Amino acid sequence: LEVATATDMSMGLAVLASALALSVAVALWCGLLERLMQAGGILREASEALSLLPALVLLLPPLLLSLLLALPCFWLYASLYIVSAGQPNQGLLNYDPLSFGYFVFTTIVVLWTSEMVLHLGQCATAGVIVRWYFGASELVSGTQSG
């Protein structure tokens, strides 16, 4: 009798949890349907922009990737150069404070430059999209107005 009661109670809790989950899903679907439709429209416009501007997909990402991969290589080269600039003394290298300053400066320059490259990529993408959005008829027809 106890096993049957526990099974019935767990079955009832499972049905209640399923009904609650279904009601939450339906409520979210009804409330978010308009936003989902807007997101679909945005994706449709973005795909149209990318189909008309293939350089945005084919040229910009490899260029940014190559620049962002070159920066750590430069930092590693500069850091190894700075580390090797100390004077050996009983198996240890003695550094002057200026060497540490060079290392900190190089690190800050690499971080700042990598952020600058990322943001220039975003600006280039935004510029191309704005040019497409406000001049879509020019891109399709191939003519330019004044």
Tab-separated table of C-alpha atoms in Angstrom:
chain	number	residue	atom	x	y	z
A	1	LEU	CA	0.000	0.000	0.000
A	2	GLU	CA	2.864	2.412	0.797
A	3	VAL	CA	4.590	1.713	-2.532
A	4	ALA	CA	1.400	2.402	-4.471
A	5	THR	CA	0.832	5.670	-2.612
A	6	ALA	CA	4.415	6.866	-3.236
A	7	THR	CA	4.155	5.970	-6.925
A	8	ASP	CA	0.818	7.763	-7.290
A	9	MET	CA	2.181	10.832	-5.502
A	10	SER	CA	5.325	10.949	-7.642
A	11	MET	CA	3.195	10.508	-10.769
A	12	GLY	CA	0.950	13.358	-9.650
A	13	LEU	CA	3.989	15.603	-8.995
A	14	ALA	CA	5.378	14.759	-12.446
A	15	VAL	CA	2.067	15.697	-14.104
A	16	LEU	CA	1.897	18.923	-12.077
A	17	ALA	CA	5.493	19.854	-12.997
A	18	SER	CA	4.850	19.109	-16.669
A	19	ALA	CA	1.687	21.225	-16.687
A	20	LEU	CA	3.537	24.088	-14.985
A	21	ALA	CA	6.413	23.900	-17.487
A	22	LEU	CA	4.000	23.817	-20.416
A	23	SER	CA	2.059	26.819	-19.109
A	24	VAL	CA	5.285	28.799	-18.626
A	25	ALA	CA	6.410	27.897	-22.174
A	26	VAL	CA	3.074	28.977	-23.659
A	27	ALA	CA	3.120	32.234	-21.689
A	28	LEU	CA	6.656	32.992	-22.853
A	29	TRP	CA	5.804	32.127	-26.438
A	30	CYS	CA	2.788	34.442	-26.436
A	31	GLY	CA	4.719	37.268	-24.778
A	32	LEU	CA	7.845	36.928	-26.875
A	33	LEU	CA	6.273	36.235	-30.247
A	34	GLU	CA	6.552	39.861	-31.364
A	35	ARG	CA	10.201	40.026	-30.341
A	36	LEU	CA	10.929	36.758	-32.104
A	37	MET	CA	9.391	38.148	-35.281
A	38	GLN	CA	11.523	41.309	-34.969
A	39	ALA	CA	14.650	39.195	-34.470
A	40	GLY	CA	13.766	37.231	-37.603
A	41	GLY	CA	13.438	40.480	-39.560
A	42	ILE	CA	16.795	41.702	-38.292
A	43	LEU	CA	18.444	38.436	-39.286
A	44	ARG	CA	16.836	38.622	-42.733
A	45	GLU	CA	18.194	42.168	-43.265
A	46	ALA	CA	21.640	41.169	-41.997
A	47	SER	CA	21.800	38.201	-44.346
A	48	GLU	CA	20.821	40.454	-47.241
A	49	ALA	CA	23.604	42.878	-46.300
A	50	LEU	CA	26.146	40.078	-46.147
A	51	SER	CA	25.061	38.713	-49.510
A	52	LEU	CA	25.539	42.142	-51.129
A	53	LEU	CA	28.844	42.864	-49.318
A	54	PRO	CA	31.012	39.729	-49.446
A	55	ALA	CA	34.167	41.670	-48.503
A	56	LEU	CA	32.710	42.086	-45.032
A	57	VAL	CA	32.876	38.325	-44.560
A	58	LEU	CA	35.853	37.408	-46.739
A	59	LEU	CA	38.323	40.242	-46.120
A	60	LEU	CA	37.789	41.783	-42.693
A	61	PRO	CA	37.952	38.713	-40.390
A	62	PRO	CA	41.233	37.302	-41.782
A	63	LEU	CA	42.806	40.759	-41.645
A	64	LEU	CA	41.783	41.272	-38.022
A	65	LEU	CA	42.867	37.759	-37.106
A	66	SER	CA	46.312	38.244	-38.634
A	67	LEU	CA	46.778	41.542	-36.780
A	68	LEU	CA	45.613	40.057	-33.497
A	69	LEU	CA	47.962	37.074	-33.912
A	70	ALA	CA	50.911	39.341	-34.756
A	71	LEU	CA	50.539	41.345	-31.540
A	72	PRO	CA	51.337	38.505	-29.097
A	73	CYS	CA	54.266	37.510	-31.327
A	74	PHE	CA	55.624	41.056	-31.060
A	75	TRP	CA	55.061	41.059	-27.300
A	76	LEU	CA	56.880	37.735	-26.902
A	77	TYR	CA	59.804	38.954	-29.030
A	78	ALA	CA	60.055	42.235	-27.110
A	79	SER	CA	59.721	40.508	-23.730
A	80	LEU	CA	62.460	37.997	-24.546
A	81	TYR	CA	64.671	40.831	-25.739
A	82	ILE	CA	64.112	42.762	-22.511
A	83	VAL	CA	64.673	39.662	-20.362
A	84	SER	CA	67.956	38.911	-22.111
A	85	ALA	CA	69.218	42.463	-21.525
A	86	GLY	CA	70.167	41.879	-17.855
A	87	GLN	CA	73.678	41.410	-16.490
A	88	PRO	CA	74.530	37.869	-15.322
A	89	ASN	CA	75.645	37.645	-11.712
A	90	GLN	CA	76.152	34.205	-10.107
A	91	GLY	CA	73.584	32.496	-12.332
A	92	LEU	CA	70.963	35.246	-11.917
A	93	LEU	CA	70.214	38.205	-14.123
A	94	ASN	CA	70.242	41.624	-12.525
A	95	TYR	CA	67.925	44.160	-14.093
A	96	ASP	CA	67.799	47.876	-13.776
A	97	PRO	CA	64.377	49.440	-13.116
A	98	LEU	CA	64.296	50.812	-16.638
A	99	SER	CA	64.078	47.265	-18.065
A	100	PHE	CA	61.012	46.566	-15.956
A	101	GLY	CA	59.540	49.849	-17.183
A	102	TYR	CA	60.129	48.789	-20.783
A	103	PHE	CA	58.365	45.489	-20.108
A	104	VAL	CA	55.345	47.218	-18.551
A	105	PHE	CA	55.236	49.753	-21.374
A	106	THR	CA	55.378	47.002	-24.030
A	107	THR	CA	52.602	45.065	-22.306
A	108	ILE	CA	50.357	48.133	-22.129
A	109	VAL	CA	51.074	48.984	-25.769
A	110	VAL	CA	50.155	45.473	-26.935
A	111	LEU	CA	46.927	45.438	-24.906
A	112	TRP	CA	45.956	48.913	-26.094
A	113	THR	CA	46.744	48.076	-29.723
A	114	SER	CA	44.737	44.849	-29.616
A	115	GLU	CA	41.720	46.731	-28.275
A	116	MET	CA	42.212	49.372	-30.948
A	117	VAL	CA	42.300	46.717	-33.697
A	118	LEU	CA	39.103	45.116	-32.371
A	119	HIS	CA	37.294	48.434	-32.216
A	120	LEU	CA	38.498	49.484	-35.663
A	121	GLY	CA	37.035	46.226	-36.951
A	122	GLN	CA	33.721	47.097	-35.331
A	123	CYS	CA	33.850	50.598	-36.839
A	124	ALA	CA	34.610	49.186	-40.287
A	125	THR	CA	31.736	46.730	-39.988
A	126	ALA	CA	29.379	49.479	-38.834
A	127	GLY	CA	30.490	51.741	-41.665
A	128	VAL	CA	29.890	49.076	-44.290
A	129	ILE	CA	26.476	48.229	-42.852
A	130	VAL	CA	25.480	51.923	-42.727
A	131	ARG	CA	26.626	52.384	-46.310
A	132	TRP	CA	24.570	49.343	-47.297
A	133	TYR	CA	21.510	50.437	-45.317
A	134	PHE	CA	21.372	53.994	-46.638
A	135	GLY	CA	22.611	53.160	-50.129
A	136	ALA	CA	21.071	49.748	-50.784
A	137	SER	CA	19.586	50.866	-54.098
A	138	GLU	CA	23.027	52.038	-55.276
A	139	LEU	CA	24.589	48.674	-54.463
A	140	VAL	CA	21.894	46.746	-56.341
A	141	SER	CA	21.788	48.990	-59.406
A	142	GLY	CA	25.527	49.744	-59.488
A	143	THR	CA	24.973	53.499	-59.877
A	144	GLN	CA	26.027	56.275	-57.541
A	145	SER	CA	24.092	59.430	-56.896
A	146	GLY	CA	25.847	62.788	-56.549
